[in-house]
PDB file of C-alpha atoms in Angstrom:
ATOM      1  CA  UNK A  82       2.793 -41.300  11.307  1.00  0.00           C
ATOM      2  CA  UNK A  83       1.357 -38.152   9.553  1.00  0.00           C
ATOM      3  CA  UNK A  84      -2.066 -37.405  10.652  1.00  0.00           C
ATOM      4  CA  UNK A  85      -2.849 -36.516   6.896  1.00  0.00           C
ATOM      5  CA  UNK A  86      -3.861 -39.067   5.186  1.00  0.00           C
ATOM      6  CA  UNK A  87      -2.109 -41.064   2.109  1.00  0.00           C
ATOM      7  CA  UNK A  88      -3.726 -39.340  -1.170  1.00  0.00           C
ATOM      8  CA  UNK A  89      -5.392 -42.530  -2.251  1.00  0.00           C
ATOM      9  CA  UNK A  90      -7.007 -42.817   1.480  1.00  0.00           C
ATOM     10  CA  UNK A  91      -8.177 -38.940   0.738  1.00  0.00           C
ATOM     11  CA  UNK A  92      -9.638 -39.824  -2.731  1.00  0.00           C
ATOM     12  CA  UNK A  93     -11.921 -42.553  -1.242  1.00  0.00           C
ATOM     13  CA  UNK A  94     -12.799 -40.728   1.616  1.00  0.00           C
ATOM     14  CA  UNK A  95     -13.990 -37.996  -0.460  1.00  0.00           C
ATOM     15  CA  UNK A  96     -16.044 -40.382  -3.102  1.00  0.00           C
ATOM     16  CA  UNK A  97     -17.636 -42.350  -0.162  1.00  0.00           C
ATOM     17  CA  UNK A  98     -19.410 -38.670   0.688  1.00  0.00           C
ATOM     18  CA  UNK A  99     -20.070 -37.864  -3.026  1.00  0.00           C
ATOM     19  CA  UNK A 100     -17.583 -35.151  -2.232  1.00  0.00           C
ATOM     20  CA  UNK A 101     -19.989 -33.013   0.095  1.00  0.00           C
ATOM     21  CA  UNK A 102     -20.112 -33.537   4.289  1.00  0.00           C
ATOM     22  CA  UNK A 103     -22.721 -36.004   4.916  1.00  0.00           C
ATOM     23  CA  UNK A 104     -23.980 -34.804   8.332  1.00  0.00           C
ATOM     24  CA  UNK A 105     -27.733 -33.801   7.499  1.00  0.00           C
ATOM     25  CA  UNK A 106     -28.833 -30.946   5.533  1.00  0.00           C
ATOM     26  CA  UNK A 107     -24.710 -29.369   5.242  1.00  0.00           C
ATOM     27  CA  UNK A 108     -23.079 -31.310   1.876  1.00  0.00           C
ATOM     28  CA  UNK A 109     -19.961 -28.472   2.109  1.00  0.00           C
ATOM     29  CA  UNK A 110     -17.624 -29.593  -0.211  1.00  0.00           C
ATOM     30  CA  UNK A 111     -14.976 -28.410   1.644  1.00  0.00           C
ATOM     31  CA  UNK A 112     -13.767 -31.683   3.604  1.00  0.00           C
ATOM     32  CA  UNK A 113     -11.477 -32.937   6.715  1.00  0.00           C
ATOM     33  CA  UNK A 114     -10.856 -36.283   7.723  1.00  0.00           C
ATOM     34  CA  UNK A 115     -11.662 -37.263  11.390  1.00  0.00           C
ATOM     35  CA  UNK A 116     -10.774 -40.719  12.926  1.00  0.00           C
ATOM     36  CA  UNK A 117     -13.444 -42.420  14.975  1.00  0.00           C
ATOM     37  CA  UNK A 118     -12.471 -46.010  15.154  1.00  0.00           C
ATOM     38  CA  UNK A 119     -10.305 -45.927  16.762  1.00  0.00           C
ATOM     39  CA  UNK A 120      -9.721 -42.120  17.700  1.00  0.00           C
ATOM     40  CA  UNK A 121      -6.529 -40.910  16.377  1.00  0.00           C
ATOM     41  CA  UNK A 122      -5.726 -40.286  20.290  1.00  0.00           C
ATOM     42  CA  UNK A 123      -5.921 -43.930  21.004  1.00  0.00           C
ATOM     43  CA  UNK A 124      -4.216 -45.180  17.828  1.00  0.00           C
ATOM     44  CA  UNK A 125      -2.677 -43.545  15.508  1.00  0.00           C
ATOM     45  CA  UNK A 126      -3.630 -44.423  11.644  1.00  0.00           C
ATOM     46  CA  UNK A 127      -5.655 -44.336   8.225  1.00  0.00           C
ATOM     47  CA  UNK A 128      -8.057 -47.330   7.707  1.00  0.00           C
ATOM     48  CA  UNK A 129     -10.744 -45.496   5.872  1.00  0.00           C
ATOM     49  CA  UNK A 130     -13.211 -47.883   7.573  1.00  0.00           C
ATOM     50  CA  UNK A 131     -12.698 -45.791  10.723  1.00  0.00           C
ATOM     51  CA  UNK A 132     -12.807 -42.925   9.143  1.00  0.00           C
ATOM     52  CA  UNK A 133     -14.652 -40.080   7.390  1.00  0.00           C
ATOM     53  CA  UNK A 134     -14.483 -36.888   5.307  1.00  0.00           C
ATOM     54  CA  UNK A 135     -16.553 -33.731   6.965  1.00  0.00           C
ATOM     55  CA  UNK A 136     -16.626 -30.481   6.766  1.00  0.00           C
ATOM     56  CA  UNK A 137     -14.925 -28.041   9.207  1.00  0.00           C
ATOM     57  CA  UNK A 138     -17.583 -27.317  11.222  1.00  0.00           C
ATOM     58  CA  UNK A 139     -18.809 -30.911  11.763  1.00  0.00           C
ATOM     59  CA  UNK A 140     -15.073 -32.084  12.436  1.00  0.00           C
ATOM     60  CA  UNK A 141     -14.935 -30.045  15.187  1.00  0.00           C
ATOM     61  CA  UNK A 142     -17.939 -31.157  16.451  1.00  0.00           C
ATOM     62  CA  UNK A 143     -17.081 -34.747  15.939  1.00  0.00           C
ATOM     63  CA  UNK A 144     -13.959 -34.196  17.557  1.00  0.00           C
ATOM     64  CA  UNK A 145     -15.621 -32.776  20.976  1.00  0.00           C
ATOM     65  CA  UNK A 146     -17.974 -36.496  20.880  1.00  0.00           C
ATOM     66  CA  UNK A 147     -20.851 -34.544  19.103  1.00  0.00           C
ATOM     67  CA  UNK A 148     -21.322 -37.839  17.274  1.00  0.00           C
ATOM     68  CA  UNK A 149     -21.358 -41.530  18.689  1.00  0.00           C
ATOM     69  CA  UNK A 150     -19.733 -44.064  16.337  1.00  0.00           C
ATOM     70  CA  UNK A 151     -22.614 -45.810  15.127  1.00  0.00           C
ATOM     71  CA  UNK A 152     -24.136 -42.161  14.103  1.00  0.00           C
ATOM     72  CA  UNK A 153     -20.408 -41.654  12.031  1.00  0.00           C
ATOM     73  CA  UNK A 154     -21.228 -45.166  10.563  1.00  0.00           C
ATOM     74  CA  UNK A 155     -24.428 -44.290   9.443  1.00  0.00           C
ATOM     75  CA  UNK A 156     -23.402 -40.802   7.815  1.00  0.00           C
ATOM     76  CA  UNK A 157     -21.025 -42.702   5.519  1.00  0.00           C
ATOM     77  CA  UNK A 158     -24.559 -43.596   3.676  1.00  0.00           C
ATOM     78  CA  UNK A 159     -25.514 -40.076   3.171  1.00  0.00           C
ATOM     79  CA  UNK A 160     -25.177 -39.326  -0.531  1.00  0.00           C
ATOM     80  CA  UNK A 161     -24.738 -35.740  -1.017  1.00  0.00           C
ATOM     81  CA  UNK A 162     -26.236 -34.889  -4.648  1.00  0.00           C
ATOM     82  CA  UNK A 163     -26.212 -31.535  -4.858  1.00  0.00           C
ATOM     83  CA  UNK A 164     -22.369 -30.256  -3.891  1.00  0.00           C
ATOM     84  CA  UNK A 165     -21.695 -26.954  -4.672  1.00  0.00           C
ATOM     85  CA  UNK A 166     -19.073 -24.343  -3.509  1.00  0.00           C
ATOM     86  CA  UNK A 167     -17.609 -20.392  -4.477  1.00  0.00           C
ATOM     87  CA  UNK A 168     -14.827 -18.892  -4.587  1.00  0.00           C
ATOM     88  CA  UNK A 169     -14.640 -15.917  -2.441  1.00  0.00           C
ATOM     89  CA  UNK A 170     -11.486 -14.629  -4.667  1.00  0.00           C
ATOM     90  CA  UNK A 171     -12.900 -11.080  -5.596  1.00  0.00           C
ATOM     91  CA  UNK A 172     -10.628  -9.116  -7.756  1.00  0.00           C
ATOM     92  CA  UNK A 173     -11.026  -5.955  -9.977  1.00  0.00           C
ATOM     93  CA  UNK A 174      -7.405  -7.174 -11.342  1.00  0.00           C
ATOM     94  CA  UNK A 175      -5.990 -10.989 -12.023  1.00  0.00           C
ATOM     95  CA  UNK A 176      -3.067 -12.447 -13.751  1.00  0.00           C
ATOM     96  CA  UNK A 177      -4.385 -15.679 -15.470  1.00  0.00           C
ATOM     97  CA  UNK A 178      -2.294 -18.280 -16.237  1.00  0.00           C
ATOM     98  CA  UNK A 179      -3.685 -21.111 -18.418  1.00  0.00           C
ATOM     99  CA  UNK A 180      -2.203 -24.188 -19.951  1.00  0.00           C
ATOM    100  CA  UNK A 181       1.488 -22.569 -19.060  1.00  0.00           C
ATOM    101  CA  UNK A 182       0.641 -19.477 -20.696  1.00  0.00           C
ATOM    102  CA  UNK A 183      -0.514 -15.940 -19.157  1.00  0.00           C
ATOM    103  CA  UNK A 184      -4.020 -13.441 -19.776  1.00  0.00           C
ATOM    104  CA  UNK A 185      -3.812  -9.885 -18.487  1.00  0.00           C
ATOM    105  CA  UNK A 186      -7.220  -8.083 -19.352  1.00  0.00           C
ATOM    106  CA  UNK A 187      -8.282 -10.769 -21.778  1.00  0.00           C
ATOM    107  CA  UNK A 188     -11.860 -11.556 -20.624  1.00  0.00           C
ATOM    108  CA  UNK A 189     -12.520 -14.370 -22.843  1.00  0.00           C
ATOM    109  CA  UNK A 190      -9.700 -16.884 -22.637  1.00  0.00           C
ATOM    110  CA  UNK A 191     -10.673 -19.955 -24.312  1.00  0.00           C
ATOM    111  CA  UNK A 192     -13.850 -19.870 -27.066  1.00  0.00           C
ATOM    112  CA  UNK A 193     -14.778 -23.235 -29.421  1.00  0.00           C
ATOM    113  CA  UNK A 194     -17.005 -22.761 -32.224  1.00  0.00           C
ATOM    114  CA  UNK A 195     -17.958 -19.654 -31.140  1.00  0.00           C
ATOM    115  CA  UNK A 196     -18.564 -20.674 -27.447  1.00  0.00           C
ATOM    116  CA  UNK A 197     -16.905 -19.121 -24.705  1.00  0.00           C
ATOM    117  CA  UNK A 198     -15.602 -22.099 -22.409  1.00  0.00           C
ATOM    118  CA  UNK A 199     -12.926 -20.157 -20.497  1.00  0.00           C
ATOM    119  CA  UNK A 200     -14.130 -16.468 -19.906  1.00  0.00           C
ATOM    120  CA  UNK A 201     -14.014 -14.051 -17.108  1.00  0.00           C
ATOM    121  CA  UNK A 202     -17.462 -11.593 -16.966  1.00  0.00           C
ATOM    122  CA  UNK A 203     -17.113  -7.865 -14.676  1.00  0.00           C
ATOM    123  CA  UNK A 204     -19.964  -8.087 -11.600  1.00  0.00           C
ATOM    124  CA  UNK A 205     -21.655  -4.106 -10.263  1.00  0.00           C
ATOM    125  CA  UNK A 206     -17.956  -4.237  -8.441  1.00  0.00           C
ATOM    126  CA  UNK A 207     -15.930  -4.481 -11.092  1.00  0.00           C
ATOM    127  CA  UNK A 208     -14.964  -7.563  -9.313  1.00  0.00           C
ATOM    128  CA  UNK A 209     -13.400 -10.352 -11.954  1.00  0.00           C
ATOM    129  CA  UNK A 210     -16.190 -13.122 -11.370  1.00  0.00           C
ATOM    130  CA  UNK A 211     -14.732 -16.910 -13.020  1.00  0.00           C
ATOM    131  CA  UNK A 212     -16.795 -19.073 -15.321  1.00  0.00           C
ATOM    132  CA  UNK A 213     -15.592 -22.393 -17.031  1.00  0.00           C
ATOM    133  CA  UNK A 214     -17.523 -24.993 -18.802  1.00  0.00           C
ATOM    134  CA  UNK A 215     -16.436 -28.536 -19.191  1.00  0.00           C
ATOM    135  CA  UNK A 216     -16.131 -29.877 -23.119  1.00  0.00           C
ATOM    136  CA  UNK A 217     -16.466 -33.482 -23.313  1.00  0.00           C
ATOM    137  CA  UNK A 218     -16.521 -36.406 -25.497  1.00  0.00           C
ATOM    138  CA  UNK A 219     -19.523 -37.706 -22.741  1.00  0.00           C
ATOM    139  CA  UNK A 220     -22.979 -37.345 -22.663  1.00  0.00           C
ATOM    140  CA  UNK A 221     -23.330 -37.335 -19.444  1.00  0.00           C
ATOM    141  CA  UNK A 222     -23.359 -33.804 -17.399  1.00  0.00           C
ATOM    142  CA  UNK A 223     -20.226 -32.176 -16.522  1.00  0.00           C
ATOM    143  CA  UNK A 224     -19.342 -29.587 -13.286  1.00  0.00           C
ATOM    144  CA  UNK A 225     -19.030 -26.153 -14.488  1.00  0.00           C
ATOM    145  CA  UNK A 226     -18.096 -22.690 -12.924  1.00  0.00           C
ATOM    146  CA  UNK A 227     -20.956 -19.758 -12.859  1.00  0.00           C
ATOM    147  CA  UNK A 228     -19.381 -16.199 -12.043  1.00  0.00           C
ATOM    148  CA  UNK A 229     -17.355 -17.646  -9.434  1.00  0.00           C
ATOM    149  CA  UNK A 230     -19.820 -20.395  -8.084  1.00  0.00           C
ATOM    150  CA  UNK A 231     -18.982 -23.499  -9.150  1.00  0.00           C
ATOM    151  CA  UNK A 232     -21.336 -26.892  -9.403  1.00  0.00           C
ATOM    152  CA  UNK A 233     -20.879 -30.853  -9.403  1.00  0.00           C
ATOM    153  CA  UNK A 234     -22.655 -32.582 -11.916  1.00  0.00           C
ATOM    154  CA  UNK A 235     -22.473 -36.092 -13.164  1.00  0.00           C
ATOM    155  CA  UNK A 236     -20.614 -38.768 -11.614  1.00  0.00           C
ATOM    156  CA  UNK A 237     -16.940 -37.541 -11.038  1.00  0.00           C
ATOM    157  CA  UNK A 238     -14.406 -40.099 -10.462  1.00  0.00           C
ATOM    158  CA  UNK A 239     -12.468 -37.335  -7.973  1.00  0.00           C
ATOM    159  CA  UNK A 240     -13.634 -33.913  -6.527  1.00  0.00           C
ATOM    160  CA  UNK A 241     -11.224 -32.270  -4.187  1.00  0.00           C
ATOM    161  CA  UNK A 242     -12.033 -29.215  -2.768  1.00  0.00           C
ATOM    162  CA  UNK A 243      -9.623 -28.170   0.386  1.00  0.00           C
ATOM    163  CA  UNK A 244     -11.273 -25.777   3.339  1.00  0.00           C
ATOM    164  CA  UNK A 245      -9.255 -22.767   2.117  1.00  0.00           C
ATOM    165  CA  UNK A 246     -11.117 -22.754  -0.673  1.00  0.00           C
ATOM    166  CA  UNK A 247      -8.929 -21.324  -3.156  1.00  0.00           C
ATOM    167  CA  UNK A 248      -8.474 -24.994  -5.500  1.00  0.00           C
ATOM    168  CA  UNK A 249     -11.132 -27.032  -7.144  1.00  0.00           C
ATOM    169  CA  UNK A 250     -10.009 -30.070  -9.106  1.00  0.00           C
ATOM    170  CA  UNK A 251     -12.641 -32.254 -10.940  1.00  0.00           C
ATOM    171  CA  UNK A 252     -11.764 -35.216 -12.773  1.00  0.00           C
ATOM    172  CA  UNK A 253     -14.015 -38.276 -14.445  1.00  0.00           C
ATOM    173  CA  UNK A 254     -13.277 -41.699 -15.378  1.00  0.00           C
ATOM    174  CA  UNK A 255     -12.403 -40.473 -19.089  1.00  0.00           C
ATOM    175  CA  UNK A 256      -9.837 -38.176 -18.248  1.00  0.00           C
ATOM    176  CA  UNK A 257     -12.081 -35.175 -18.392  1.00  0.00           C
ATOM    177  CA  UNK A 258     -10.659 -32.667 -16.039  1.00  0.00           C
ATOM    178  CA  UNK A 259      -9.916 -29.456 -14.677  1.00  0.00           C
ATOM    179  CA  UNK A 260      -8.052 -28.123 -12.061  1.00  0.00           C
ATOM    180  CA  UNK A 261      -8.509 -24.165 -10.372  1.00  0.00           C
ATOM    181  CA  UNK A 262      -5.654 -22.341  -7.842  1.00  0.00           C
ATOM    182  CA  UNK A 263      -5.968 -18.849  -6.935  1.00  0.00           C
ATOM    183  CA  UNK A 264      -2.760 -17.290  -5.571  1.00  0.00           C
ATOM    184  CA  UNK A 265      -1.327 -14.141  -4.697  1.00  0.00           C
ATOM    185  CA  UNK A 266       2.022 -12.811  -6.572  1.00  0.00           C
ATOM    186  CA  UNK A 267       3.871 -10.230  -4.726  1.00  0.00           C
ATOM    187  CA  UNK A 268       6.771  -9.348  -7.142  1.00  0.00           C
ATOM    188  CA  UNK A 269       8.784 -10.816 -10.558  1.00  0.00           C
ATOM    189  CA  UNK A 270      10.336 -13.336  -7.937  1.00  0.00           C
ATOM    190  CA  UNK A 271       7.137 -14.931  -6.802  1.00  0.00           C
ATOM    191  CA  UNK A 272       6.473 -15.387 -10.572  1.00  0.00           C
ATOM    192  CA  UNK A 273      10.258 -16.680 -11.475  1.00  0.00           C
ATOM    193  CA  UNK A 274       9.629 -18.960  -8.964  1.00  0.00           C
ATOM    194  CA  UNK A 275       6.644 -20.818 -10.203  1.00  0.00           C
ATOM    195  CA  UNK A 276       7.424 -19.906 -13.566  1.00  0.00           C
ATOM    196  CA  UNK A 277      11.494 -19.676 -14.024  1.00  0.00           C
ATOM    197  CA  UNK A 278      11.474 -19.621 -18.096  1.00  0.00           C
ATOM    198  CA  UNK A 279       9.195 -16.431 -18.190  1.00  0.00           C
ATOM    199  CA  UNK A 280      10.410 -12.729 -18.037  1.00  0.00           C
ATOM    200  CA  UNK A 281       7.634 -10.597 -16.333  1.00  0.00           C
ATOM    201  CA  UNK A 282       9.940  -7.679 -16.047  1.00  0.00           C
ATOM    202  CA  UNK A 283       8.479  -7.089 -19.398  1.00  0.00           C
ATOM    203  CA  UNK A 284       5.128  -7.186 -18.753  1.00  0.00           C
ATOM    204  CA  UNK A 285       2.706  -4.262 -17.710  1.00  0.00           C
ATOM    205  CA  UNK A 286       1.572  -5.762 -14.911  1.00  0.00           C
ATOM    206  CA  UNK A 287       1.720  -4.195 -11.471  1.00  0.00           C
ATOM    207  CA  UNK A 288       2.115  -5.816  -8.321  1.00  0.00           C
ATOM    208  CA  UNK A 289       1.296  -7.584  -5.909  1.00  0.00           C
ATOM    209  CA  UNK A 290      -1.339  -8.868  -7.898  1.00  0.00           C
ATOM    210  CA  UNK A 291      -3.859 -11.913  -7.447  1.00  0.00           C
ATOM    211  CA  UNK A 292      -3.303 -14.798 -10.024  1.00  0.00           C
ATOM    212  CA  UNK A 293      -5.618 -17.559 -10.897  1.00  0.00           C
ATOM    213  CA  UNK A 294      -4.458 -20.833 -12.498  1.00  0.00           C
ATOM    214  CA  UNK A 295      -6.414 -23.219 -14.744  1.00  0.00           C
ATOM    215  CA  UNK A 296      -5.492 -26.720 -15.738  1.00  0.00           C
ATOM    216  CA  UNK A 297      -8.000 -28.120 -18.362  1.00  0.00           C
ATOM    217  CA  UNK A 298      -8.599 -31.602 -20.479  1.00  0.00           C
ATOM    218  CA  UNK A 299     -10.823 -32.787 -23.018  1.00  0.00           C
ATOM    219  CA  UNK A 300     -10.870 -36.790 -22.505  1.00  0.00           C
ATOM    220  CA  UNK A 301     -10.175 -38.783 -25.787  1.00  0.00           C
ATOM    221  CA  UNK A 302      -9.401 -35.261 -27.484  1.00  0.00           C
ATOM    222  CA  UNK A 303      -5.602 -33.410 -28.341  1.00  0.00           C
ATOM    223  CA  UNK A 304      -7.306 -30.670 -26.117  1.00  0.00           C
ATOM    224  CA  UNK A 305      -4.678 -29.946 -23.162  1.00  0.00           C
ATOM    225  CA  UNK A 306      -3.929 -27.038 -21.226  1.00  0.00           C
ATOM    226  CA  UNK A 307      -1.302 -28.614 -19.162  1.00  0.00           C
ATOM    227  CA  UNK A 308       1.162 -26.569 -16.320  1.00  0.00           C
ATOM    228  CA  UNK A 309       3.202 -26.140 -18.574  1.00  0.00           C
ATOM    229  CA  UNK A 310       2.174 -25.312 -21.763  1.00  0.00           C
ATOM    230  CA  UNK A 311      -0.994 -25.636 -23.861  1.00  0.00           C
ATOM    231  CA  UNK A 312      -1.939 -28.269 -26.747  1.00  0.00           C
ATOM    232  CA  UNK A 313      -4.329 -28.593 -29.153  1.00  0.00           C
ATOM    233  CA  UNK A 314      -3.933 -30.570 -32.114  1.00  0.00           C
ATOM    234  CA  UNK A 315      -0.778 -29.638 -33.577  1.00  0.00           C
ATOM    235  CA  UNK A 316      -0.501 -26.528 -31.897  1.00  0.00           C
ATOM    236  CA  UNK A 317       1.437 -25.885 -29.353  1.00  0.00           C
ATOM    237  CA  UNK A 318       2.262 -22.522 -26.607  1.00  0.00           C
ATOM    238  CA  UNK A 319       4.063 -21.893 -23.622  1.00  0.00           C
ATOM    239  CA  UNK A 320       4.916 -19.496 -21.716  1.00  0.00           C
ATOM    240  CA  UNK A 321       3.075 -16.416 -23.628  1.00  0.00           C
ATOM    241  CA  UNK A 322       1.881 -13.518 -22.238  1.00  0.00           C
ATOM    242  CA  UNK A 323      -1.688 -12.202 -23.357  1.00  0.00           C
ATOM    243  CA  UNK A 324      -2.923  -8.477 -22.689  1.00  0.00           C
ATOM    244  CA  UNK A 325      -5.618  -6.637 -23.818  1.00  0.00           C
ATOM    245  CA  UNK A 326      -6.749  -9.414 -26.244  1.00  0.00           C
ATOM    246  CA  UNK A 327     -10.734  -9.784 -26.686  1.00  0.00           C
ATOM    247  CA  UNK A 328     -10.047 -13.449 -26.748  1.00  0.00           C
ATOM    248  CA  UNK A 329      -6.991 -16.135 -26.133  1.00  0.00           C
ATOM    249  CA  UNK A 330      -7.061 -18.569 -27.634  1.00  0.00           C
ATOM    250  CA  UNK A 331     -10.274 -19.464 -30.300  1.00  0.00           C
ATOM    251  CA  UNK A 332     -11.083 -22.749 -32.286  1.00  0.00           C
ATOM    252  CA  UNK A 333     -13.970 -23.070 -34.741  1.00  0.00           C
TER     253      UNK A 333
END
């Protein structure tokens, strides 16, 4: 048996927390799954009722008996409210690829009625700091993304935010949803691999660079920005490349 967990197993492990480690006072959303009853040692498996999402730190600490089981139990009622993580991704130069298509020195990506909701602002650095805001069909709050620090709000239905750090995905019961990877690129080939139907060799990009990709939905809406290619209402784009634009993509 794989010690990683079955996705769905993940998932509820994750929701249980309210996506941050419940040990008190930490709520990092960056989660592991540790086995306490029984151990993994002892038997190998993934009933979630013997198990529990913490961060790395705590895992560890779990792992060397830190923790009895009754104290594991009792963490699985700590509800986390106020997750938040960063991304320590600091670049003076990115390659963003959105909805299947690619930005190169566009700071403003996606704008609706006049809003920026996709947009990229310079910090003292020149470091390219990452800010997205969730459009929804919902009253209720929505995460969002703050030069590069990014927050949980409302009631997500999924939040999954590995210890590398470099992918947030937030989804909610009516299909709103986004998903963020940062990667690095070294050459055309790293790109023709990911991307096989584009031709970089044409673009005035140098590399390696650092890319960041964005998935993004609008529940209830036509507004998609897919892997592959981006829709909105009846328009549709794939695999464009962007440079020097003020903005992407903008719809009033």
């Amino acid at each position: 048996m794989n010690r990683t967990p079955p996705i769905e197993v993940r998932r509820f492990l994750r929701k249980e927390v309210n996506f941050g480690c419940p040990v008190d006072g930490c709520g990092n959303p960056y989660l592991e799954w540790h086995h306490f009853e029984p151990a993994w040692s002892v038997k190998n498996h993934h009933n979630p009722e013997g198990m529990i999402a913490l961060c790395a730190e705590h895992h560890k600490k779990a792992d060397a008996g830190a923790y009895t089981k009754d104290q594991l139990k009792s963490f699985k009622n700590n509800i986390q409210v106020d997750v938040q993580g960063k991304f320590d991704w600091l670049r003076n130069d990115l390659l963003v690829v959105v909805g299947g298509n690619f930005y190169y020195e566009t700071p403003r990506v996606f704008e609706f009625k006049d809003k920026s909701i996709i947009w990229f602002n310079r910090d003292e650095n020149g470091y390219l700091l990452l800010n997205l805001i969730m459009l929804s069909t919902s009253k209720e709050e929505r995460a969002f993304i703050q030069d590069n620090f990014w927050m949980k709000r409302g009631n997500p239905s999924d939040l999954e935010s590995p210890p590398s750090g470099k992918i947030l995905k937030i989804q909610y019961d009516n299909n709103d949803f986004f998903r963020v990877e940062y990667y690095e690129l070294r050459n055309f080939e790293d790109i023709k691999k990911r991307f096989p139907d584009v031709s970089p060799e044409y673009w005035q990009v140098k590399f390696p660079i650092t890319a960041v990709e964005i998935h993004y939905k609008v529940g209830n809406t036509d507004i998609e920005f897919n892997p592959r290619s981006t829709k909105i209402g009846g328009m549709f784009m794939t695999n464009c490349f962007l440079s020097h634009c003020g903005c992407g993509i903008s719809l009033n």
